[in-house]
XYZ file of C-alpha atoms in Angstrom:
571
model
C 95.663 72.418 88.915
C 95.513 69.302 86.637
C 97.448 69.787 83.412
C 94.327 69.283 81.312
C 92.762 72.358 82.933
C 95.698 74.632 82.199
C 95.119 77.187 79.447
C 98.314 78.226 77.636
C 97.898 81.073 75.130
C 100.385 82.681 72.790
C 99.532 85.948 71.032
C 101.644 88.177 68.817
C 101.277 91.741 67.592
C 103.520 92.676 64.663
C 103.934 95.697 62.444
C 106.059 98.744 61.680
C 107.479 100.969 64.427
C 104.938 103.633 65.338
C 101.918 101.378 64.654
C 101.214 100.684 68.321
C 102.733 97.211 68.514
C 103.925 97.496 72.135
C 100.842 99.389 73.357
C 98.643 96.644 71.888
C 100.669 93.897 73.553
C 100.394 95.579 76.956
C 96.652 96.073 76.497
C 96.326 92.364 75.747
C 98.658 91.414 78.593
C 96.884 93.491 81.231
C 93.470 92.286 80.079
C 94.566 88.656 80.335
C 96.155 89.258 83.739
C 92.880 90.719 85.046
C 91.186 87.534 83.894
C 93.513 85.569 86.187
C 96.241 84.597 83.707
C 99.945 84.676 84.485
C 101.317 86.869 81.703
C 104.682 87.372 80.049
C 105.293 90.019 77.357
C 108.495 90.470 75.348
C 109.391 92.361 72.202
C 111.848 92.705 69.371
C 112.434 95.938 67.474
C 115.118 97.606 65.355
C 116.991 100.734 66.391
C 114.682 103.070 64.458
C 112.216 105.792 65.476
C 109.687 104.955 62.736
C 109.489 102.142 60.196
C 111.257 98.824 60.372
C 109.585 95.646 61.498
C 108.883 94.869 65.145
C 106.822 92.411 67.124
C 105.690 91.713 70.654
C 104.607 88.365 72.041
C 102.117 87.864 74.861
C 102.275 84.485 76.583
C 99.458 83.866 79.056
C 98.996 80.799 81.254
C 95.938 80.099 83.391
C 96.554 77.516 86.098
C 100.341 77.909 86.013
C 103.106 80.474 85.624
C 104.247 82.061 82.367
C 108.046 82.042 82.531
C 108.921 83.080 78.983
C 107.931 83.268 75.333
C 107.762 80.233 73.048
C 108.255 79.706 69.326
C 104.628 79.443 68.236
C 101.438 81.377 69.016
C 97.682 80.934 68.711
C 96.997 84.226 66.984
C 98.873 87.066 65.298
C 97.564 90.609 64.939
C 99.393 91.826 61.816
C 99.431 95.606 61.406
C 100.863 95.541 57.886
C 101.114 93.163 54.943
C 104.713 92.184 55.644
C 103.780 91.020 59.150
C 100.836 89.001 57.838
C 103.092 87.206 55.372
C 106.067 86.621 57.688
C 104.422 85.619 60.963
C 102.033 83.062 59.538
C 104.988 80.716 60.037
C 104.771 81.290 63.822
C 101.272 79.853 64.189
C 100.356 76.735 66.109
C 98.008 74.267 64.444
C 94.600 75.944 64.312
C 96.086 79.412 64.770
C 95.001 82.530 62.873
C 96.433 85.777 61.549
C 94.153 88.802 61.944
C 94.826 91.775 59.681
C 93.213 94.618 57.781
C 91.553 93.572 54.526
C 94.142 95.643 52.651
C 97.018 93.699 54.231
C 95.882 90.160 53.416
C 98.501 88.157 51.503
C 97.967 87.949 47.743
C 97.519 84.192 47.871
C 94.474 83.180 49.893
C 95.215 81.266 53.091
C 92.460 79.976 55.410
C 94.583 80.883 58.403
C 94.414 84.600 57.500
C 91.276 86.448 58.603
C 90.913 89.948 57.190
C 88.612 92.646 58.609
C 88.049 96.316 57.689
C 90.119 97.571 60.630
C 91.119 100.893 59.062
C 87.625 101.586 57.693
C 86.178 101.198 61.178
C 88.691 103.704 62.526
C 87.692 106.151 59.789
C 84.004 105.693 60.596
C 84.700 106.481 64.255
C 86.756 109.557 63.346
C 90.028 108.225 64.750
C 93.599 108.435 63.436
C 94.581 105.601 61.085
C 97.183 104.334 63.578
C 94.313 103.357 65.896
C 93.524 100.296 63.766
C 95.647 98.356 66.259
C 92.920 98.878 68.887
C 90.267 97.433 66.580
C 92.580 94.462 65.956
C 93.058 93.893 69.679
C 89.278 93.906 70.030
C 89.051 91.176 67.378
C 91.486 88.994 69.345
C 89.586 89.583 72.587
C 86.320 88.538 70.941
C 87.889 85.470 69.353
C 89.307 84.370 72.708
C 86.087 84.914 74.635
C 87.608 87.492 76.989
C 85.400 90.043 78.731
C 85.213 93.347 76.906
C 84.365 95.318 80.041
C 87.669 94.298 81.624
C 89.595 95.397 78.539
C 87.724 98.714 78.547
C 88.831 99.350 82.118
C 92.409 98.736 81.007
C 91.884 101.263 78.207
C 90.609 103.905 80.640
C 93.577 103.205 82.937
C 96.035 103.590 80.056
C 94.449 106.853 78.893
C 93.956 108.276 82.370
C 93.423 112.045 82.076
C 92.689 111.790 78.322
C 88.938 111.262 78.285
C 88.325 111.710 74.545
C 91.156 109.349 73.564
C 89.935 106.783 76.077
C 86.364 106.918 74.808
C 87.484 106.651 71.176
C 89.681 103.632 71.879
C 86.951 101.972 73.924
C 84.565 102.319 70.967
C 87.148 100.935 68.549
C 87.875 98.064 70.890
C 84.195 97.121 71.131
C 83.724 97.296 67.333
C 86.612 94.884 66.903
C 85.308 92.688 69.715
C 81.989 92.185 67.929
C 83.825 91.110 64.773
C 86.034 88.698 66.709
C 83.078 86.849 68.197
C 82.483 85.328 64.768
C 85.837 83.540 64.853
C 86.278 79.992 66.049
C 89.211 79.573 68.409
C 89.256 76.324 70.376
C 89.903 77.866 73.797
C 87.016 80.341 73.759
C 84.492 78.294 75.730
C 87.056 77.536 78.433
C 88.153 81.179 78.644
C 84.529 82.378 78.877
C 83.978 80.115 81.889
C 86.831 81.672 83.871
C 86.153 83.767 86.904
C 87.996 87.094 86.512
C 90.811 87.802 88.940
C 90.400 90.246 91.762
C 91.674 93.549 90.392
C 94.714 95.088 91.985
C 96.109 91.741 93.171
C 98.785 91.361 90.484
C 101.388 93.505 88.764
C 102.601 93.339 85.180
C 106.084 94.731 85.591
C 109.305 94.926 83.573
C 112.808 94.368 84.924
C 113.865 97.989 84.460
C 110.984 99.378 86.534
C 111.508 96.678 89.137
C 115.170 97.515 89.732
C 114.258 101.203 90.015
C 111.544 100.408 92.576
C 114.033 98.306 94.522
C 116.508 101.173 94.677
C 113.717 103.508 95.780
C 112.866 101.117 98.603
C 116.498 101.427 99.727
C 116.223 105.207 99.969
C 117.365 106.312 96.495
C 117.421 110.118 96.381
C 119.608 110.920 93.355
C 119.633 109.358 89.890
C 121.583 110.490 86.834
C 121.669 108.847 83.412
C 122.359 109.577 79.777
C 119.783 107.727 77.636
C 121.054 104.416 76.277
C 118.938 101.481 75.167
C 117.982 99.185 76.825
C 118.584 101.010 80.132
C 116.666 104.169 79.150
C 113.289 103.038 80.607
C 114.831 103.343 84.087
C 115.459 107.033 83.411
C 111.954 107.468 81.979
C 110.300 105.754 84.948
C 112.196 107.656 87.638
C 111.700 110.987 85.808
C 107.937 110.388 85.911
C 107.822 109.790 89.651
C 110.541 112.164 90.874
C 108.192 114.933 92.002
C 105.849 112.564 93.784
C 108.727 110.856 95.606
C 110.913 113.893 96.257
C 114.006 112.563 94.500
C 116.346 114.235 92.019
C 116.523 112.752 88.503
C 118.937 114.380 86.074
C 119.966 113.770 82.469
C 123.415 115.312 81.913
C 125.376 115.585 78.673
C 127.143 112.212 78.846
C 127.650 109.004 80.800
C 130.892 110.454 82.214
C 128.956 113.355 83.671
C 126.206 111.054 84.971
C 128.443 108.864 87.103
C 130.586 111.753 88.326
C 127.448 113.628 89.390
C 126.217 110.523 91.207
C 129.554 110.110 92.996
C 129.487 113.767 93.999
C 125.918 113.452 95.251
C 126.815 110.359 97.284
C 129.850 112.143 98.762
C 127.398 114.821 99.905
C 125.063 112.223 101.448
C 122.578 111.313 98.695
C 121.907 107.659 97.994
C 122.790 107.588 94.312
C 122.372 105.372 91.267
C 123.161 105.463 87.556
C 121.909 103.202 84.758
C 123.403 102.489 81.370
C 124.313 99.777 78.897
C 127.734 98.365 77.986
C 128.896 101.291 75.837
C 127.913 103.802 78.503
C 129.534 101.718 81.206
C 132.765 101.805 79.169
C 132.717 105.585 79.505
C 132.026 105.347 83.231
C 134.964 103.083 83.985
C 137.469 105.705 85.133
C 134.893 107.111 87.532
C 134.227 103.581 88.769
C 137.786 103.567 90.055
C 137.223 107.013 91.546
C 134.281 105.683 93.548
C 136.463 102.796 94.721
C 139.439 104.952 95.756
C 137.266 107.540 97.514
C 135.147 104.716 98.998
C 132.003 106.494 97.864
C 128.870 104.300 97.751
C 127.281 104.052 94.326
C 124.896 101.676 92.570
C 125.373 101.110 88.828
C 122.767 99.279 86.756
C 124.244 97.864 83.550
C 121.552 96.555 81.174
C 123.431 94.450 78.630
C 123.041 94.502 74.875
C 125.314 92.905 72.260
C 128.637 94.569 71.527
C 131.356 95.473 70.826
C 130.866 99.161 70.063
C 127.205 100.004 69.389
C 126.560 96.347 68.503
C 122.850 95.609 68.397
C 121.361 98.486 70.412
C 117.903 96.999 70.895
C 118.740 93.343 71.407
C 119.921 91.165 74.251
C 123.152 89.506 75.394
C 125.150 88.403 78.421
C 128.550 89.450 77.119
C 129.624 92.041 79.718
C 130.170 89.755 82.707
C 133.966 89.623 82.605
C 134.092 93.309 81.687
C 132.214 94.571 84.746
C 134.133 92.247 87.079
C 137.495 93.630 85.942
C 136.686 97.177 84.744
C 138.948 100.067 85.790
C 142.632 100.298 86.565
C 144.098 98.917 89.757
C 142.581 96.491 92.230
C 139.627 97.075 94.495
C 136.629 95.191 95.854
C 133.294 95.487 94.123
C 130.003 93.644 94.011
C 128.338 92.313 90.851
C 124.774 90.977 91.129
C 122.664 89.477 88.325
C 118.868 89.246 88.762
C 116.942 86.704 86.701
C 113.416 88.123 86.877
C 111.638 91.338 87.986
C 111.157 90.078 91.543
C 114.888 89.531 91.912
C 115.538 92.840 90.116
C 113.442 94.604 92.754
C 115.108 92.808 95.664
C 118.629 93.279 94.286
C 117.915 96.948 93.547
C 117.325 97.301 97.279
C 120.156 95.004 98.309
C 122.596 96.629 95.889
C 122.102 100.155 97.164
C 122.228 99.000 100.773
C 125.421 97.007 100.148
C 127.046 100.039 98.536
C 126.376 102.053 101.684
C 127.182 99.263 104.100
C 130.594 98.554 102.583
C 131.290 101.837 100.711
C 132.079 100.040 97.455
C 130.707 100.245 93.907
C 127.882 97.780 93.362
C 126.899 96.764 89.829
C 123.590 95.153 88.935
C 124.087 93.282 85.689
C 120.781 93.053 83.865
C 120.057 92.562 80.147
C 117.574 93.706 77.518
C 115.418 90.588 77.796
C 114.950 91.139 81.524
C 114.892 94.932 81.383
C 112.222 95.329 78.706
C 110.102 92.201 79.189
C 107.094 92.085 81.518
C 106.097 89.362 83.953
C 103.141 88.953 86.295
C 104.017 89.324 89.961
C 101.635 88.784 92.830
C 103.374 91.136 95.210
C 106.607 92.902 96.101
C 108.004 92.667 99.644
C 108.427 95.623 101.958
C 112.162 96.351 102.081
C 114.026 99.028 103.967
C 117.093 101.207 104.216
C 120.400 100.141 105.774
C 122.428 103.251 106.389
C 125.801 101.710 107.244
C 128.513 103.498 109.213
C 127.320 107.085 108.961
C 128.172 109.577 111.701
C 125.880 112.595 111.959
C 127.236 114.024 115.182
C 129.239 117.223 115.391
C 132.932 116.767 114.691
C 135.639 119.034 115.971
C 138.253 119.353 113.225
C 139.357 117.117 110.373
C 137.449 113.842 110.256
C 139.423 110.597 109.678
C 137.276 109.609 106.703
C 139.543 106.663 105.874
C 140.200 105.455 109.386
C 141.765 102.005 109.604
C 139.211 99.587 111.053
C 138.991 95.851 111.641
C 136.451 95.321 108.869
C 137.930 97.904 106.496
C 134.805 100.088 106.601
C 135.414 103.597 107.932
C 132.660 105.788 109.374
C 131.376 108.411 106.923
C 130.659 112.037 107.655
C 129.161 114.317 105.030
C 130.267 117.845 104.210
C 128.099 120.215 106.187
C 128.194 118.204 109.391
C 128.800 120.828 112.136
C 132.472 121.303 112.938
C 133.773 118.760 110.458
C 136.324 118.963 107.697
C 135.900 116.033 105.308
C 138.451 115.285 102.601
C 138.146 112.902 99.681
C 141.097 112.070 97.481
C 141.241 110.085 94.222
C 144.985 109.592 94.725
C 146.286 107.341 97.466
C 145.818 109.003 100.830
C 146.125 108.615 104.560
C 143.324 108.194 107.091
C 142.411 111.893 106.839
C 142.286 111.967 103.053
C 145.597 113.723 102.513
C 147.694 112.432 99.611
C 150.602 110.152 100.467
C 153.325 108.070 98.819
C 154.559 106.654 102.119
C 154.895 102.920 101.337
C 153.605 101.860 104.740
C 150.504 104.056 104.489
C 149.936 103.043 100.865
C 150.064 99.363 101.812
C 147.846 99.869 104.859
C 145.188 101.732 102.876
C 145.124 99.135 100.094
C 144.778 96.344 102.668
C 142.042 98.288 104.475
C 139.944 98.446 101.311
C 140.371 94.735 100.689
C 139.414 93.859 104.279
C 135.833 94.490 103.129
C 136.014 91.400 100.949
C 135.888 89.108 103.980
C 132.350 90.202 104.900
C 131.283 90.549 101.288
C 132.278 86.935 100.633
C 130.172 85.875 103.595
C 127.224 87.779 102.099
C 127.827 86.062 98.747
C 127.859 82.620 100.346
C 124.599 83.386 102.195
C 122.565 84.593 99.217
C 124.679 84.177 96.082
C 122.861 81.238 94.468
C 119.307 80.058 93.896
C 118.499 76.378 93.345
C 115.303 75.147 91.662
C 114.362 71.462 91.602
C 116.695 68.498 91.996
C 118.213 65.725 89.943
C 121.390 64.044 88.795
C 121.718 66.695 86.091
C 122.121 70.344 87.094
C 121.774 73.226 84.640
C 123.845 76.238 85.700
C 123.086 79.700 84.398
C 122.795 83.369 85.353
C 120.605 86.393 84.637
C 117.375 86.203 82.673
C 118.351 82.897 81.022
C 117.093 81.383 84.262
C 113.494 81.980 83.144
C 114.051 80.222 79.819
C 115.519 77.193 81.609
C 112.620 77.097 84.073
C 110.207 77.077 81.129
C 112.166 74.254 79.488
C 112.264 72.221 82.706
C 108.472 72.390 82.956
C 108.381 69.235 80.793
C 111.533 67.507 82.104
C 111.979 65.653 85.379
C 115.175 64.768 87.173
C 116.981 67.995 86.303
C 117.724 70.883 88.651
C 118.644 74.514 87.988
C 121.355 76.534 89.702
C 121.261 80.310 89.187
C 124.411 82.173 90.193
C 123.136 85.513 91.526
C 126.386 86.909 92.953
C 129.054 86.932 90.251
C 131.541 88.970 92.321
C 132.536 87.992 94.965
C 131.837 84.523 93.612
C 130.007 82.210 96.064
C 132.334 79.335 95.333
C 131.572 77.225 98.419
C 127.830 77.402 97.819
C 128.249 76.563 94.145
C 130.713 73.785 94.945
C 128.252 72.191 97.336
C 125.359 72.436 94.842
C 127.250 70.900 91.894
C 128.852 68.062 93.869
C 128.157 64.710 92.217
C 126.005 66.216 89.452
C 126.350 66.260 85.706
C 126.786 69.973 84.969
C 125.333 71.727 81.914
C 125.838 75.463 81.453
C 123.681 77.831 79.400
C 124.481 81.484 78.766
C 123.832 84.231 76.218
C 127.371 84.899 74.996
C 129.979 83.387 72.688
C 132.852 82.598 75.032
C 131.151 81.046 78.052
C 131.970 83.700 80.633
C 130.210 81.947 83.514
C 132.029 78.775 82.518
C 135.305 80.671 82.868
C 134.313 81.651 86.418
C 133.505 78.027 87.256
C 136.940 77.015 85.991
C 138.638 79.864 87.839
C 137.013 79.329 91.213
C 136.242 75.600 91.246
C 138.417 74.017 88.524
C 135.065 72.765 87.257
C 134.647 71.624 83.655
C 130.969 71.286 82.639
C 129.799 68.248 80.681
C 128.497 70.582 77.984
C 127.798 74.254 77.305
C 124.981 75.825 75.262
C 125.757 79.331 74.038
C 123.759 81.808 71.958
C 125.053 85.133 70.655
C 122.771 86.329 67.835
C 121.172 89.096 69.893
C 118.201 86.931 70.868
C 117.302 85.091 74.036
C 117.118 81.310 73.879
C 113.869 79.617 72.969
C 112.781 77.169 75.693
C 112.055 74.539 73.016
C 115.751 74.535 71.995
C 116.930 74.345 75.608
C 114.475 71.549 76.309
C 115.746 69.508 73.331
C 119.371 70.086 74.336
C 118.797 68.964 77.924
C 116.746 65.975 76.740
C 119.612 64.867 74.481
C 121.880 64.682 77.533
C 119.325 62.667 79.476
C 119.049 60.175 76.628
C 122.843 59.901 76.412
C 123.235 58.734 80.024
């Protein structure tokens, strides 16, 4: 589509926790998506149950793809006075702030449009918190969106709650009528759009996507202790467990969660846990247990800033080196880092299958920005289950669970298999699982476990990197920062992007081939340049420059764009 026909909208909802900021942003996002827009929704909030300031941004692009948020927006729905005063600075030229007449800033500003949002709620007999729905209606009217589509979203959101749905639909329409009086430049173009065919797109977050991916790989047991920003995985799987026939359990701690998952996998269940950095710290000893017992397990680590409790509700990429080296001793593991919900879904499947194929711990390293942001996806592929070396035939006597094999992977038999005795041992052991200090057996068993690395490295070389575009300059990054770089590169030519998807084993040959002859720039969301350290370690590669950010926020594409442009000018 010609650039002049592309519609690029930025909307923000801001207010105190408990005012419906996130619900409003999803209502806006889903309504725009059903009009045919590509939508991205992200949020920022403090670690509080009620109170404290939070915001959510909805970026919607018609005629292109919405990769990420940007610094400025067309309209802000402010749900308190503080938000109206603060976020006026985020407006584009011609943008407006919509708020209740009681929240308008003391000094008049033509960019602030005040309506009786709370009075309308009172007239309709609703709770005062519902003023956010009236405000969303104002934005819909100002943008020229179709109210009937938004009402269908309302009824979907309040499925099974008829009275609440009807009330919110009325509030939405009252706000919509008010919004039609506003003059926003894009309205005529939006009104001319043909709505998208419903059911053809998803608005999905990274946490739900990784859970769906694991389900597609046969997940049957999930345990987690709530920890932001990984908790939505627990919430999502708990909601669907009865429909899907899986077991979802919240034990008393992260230690219990991973040990339960290891026990379930030992008994034959395809198991996963999810946590953030602090919870993963508590799981580390059990990580080694999974490695020594060669029990398949998938761990999702959704990063937030540390150390300690750090910034519980913000984002970072500071745990890369930690997860690669965590636990005592040496053993093979896999670390995968998705950059968007599609990859999160695929790697959720791949991760669980790899764990069972090679009987090693597999860690998916996500982050808050990916886990809690939403993107539009057209479809998710059908993926299946790879069982690995599992023997289900009757065994007569003790089974050689740790049998020495050419590829280091021993056949598994589960307790309960007729005639079999199956031993697992967290201390060094022989082929039958009995403890040993015999130096020859100790050496053989350690070498057997590391034999798996040969095939795992081949897997990493096959699918460990993604390359976007081409040019003399190559930006290298990992995780969700990929989406920020793609947004920045929308306006820059002659620059490619390399995303490292497999961090362990590191796909060094594939990376080496991709960076050959290029000027290398690295971008990552931490203070010490942990991906850079891997490039030095595996390739002796020194980038031309590195852009780091470690304030708990994801990069803005505008800043990345300016940084890359400065290097192009310097050539």
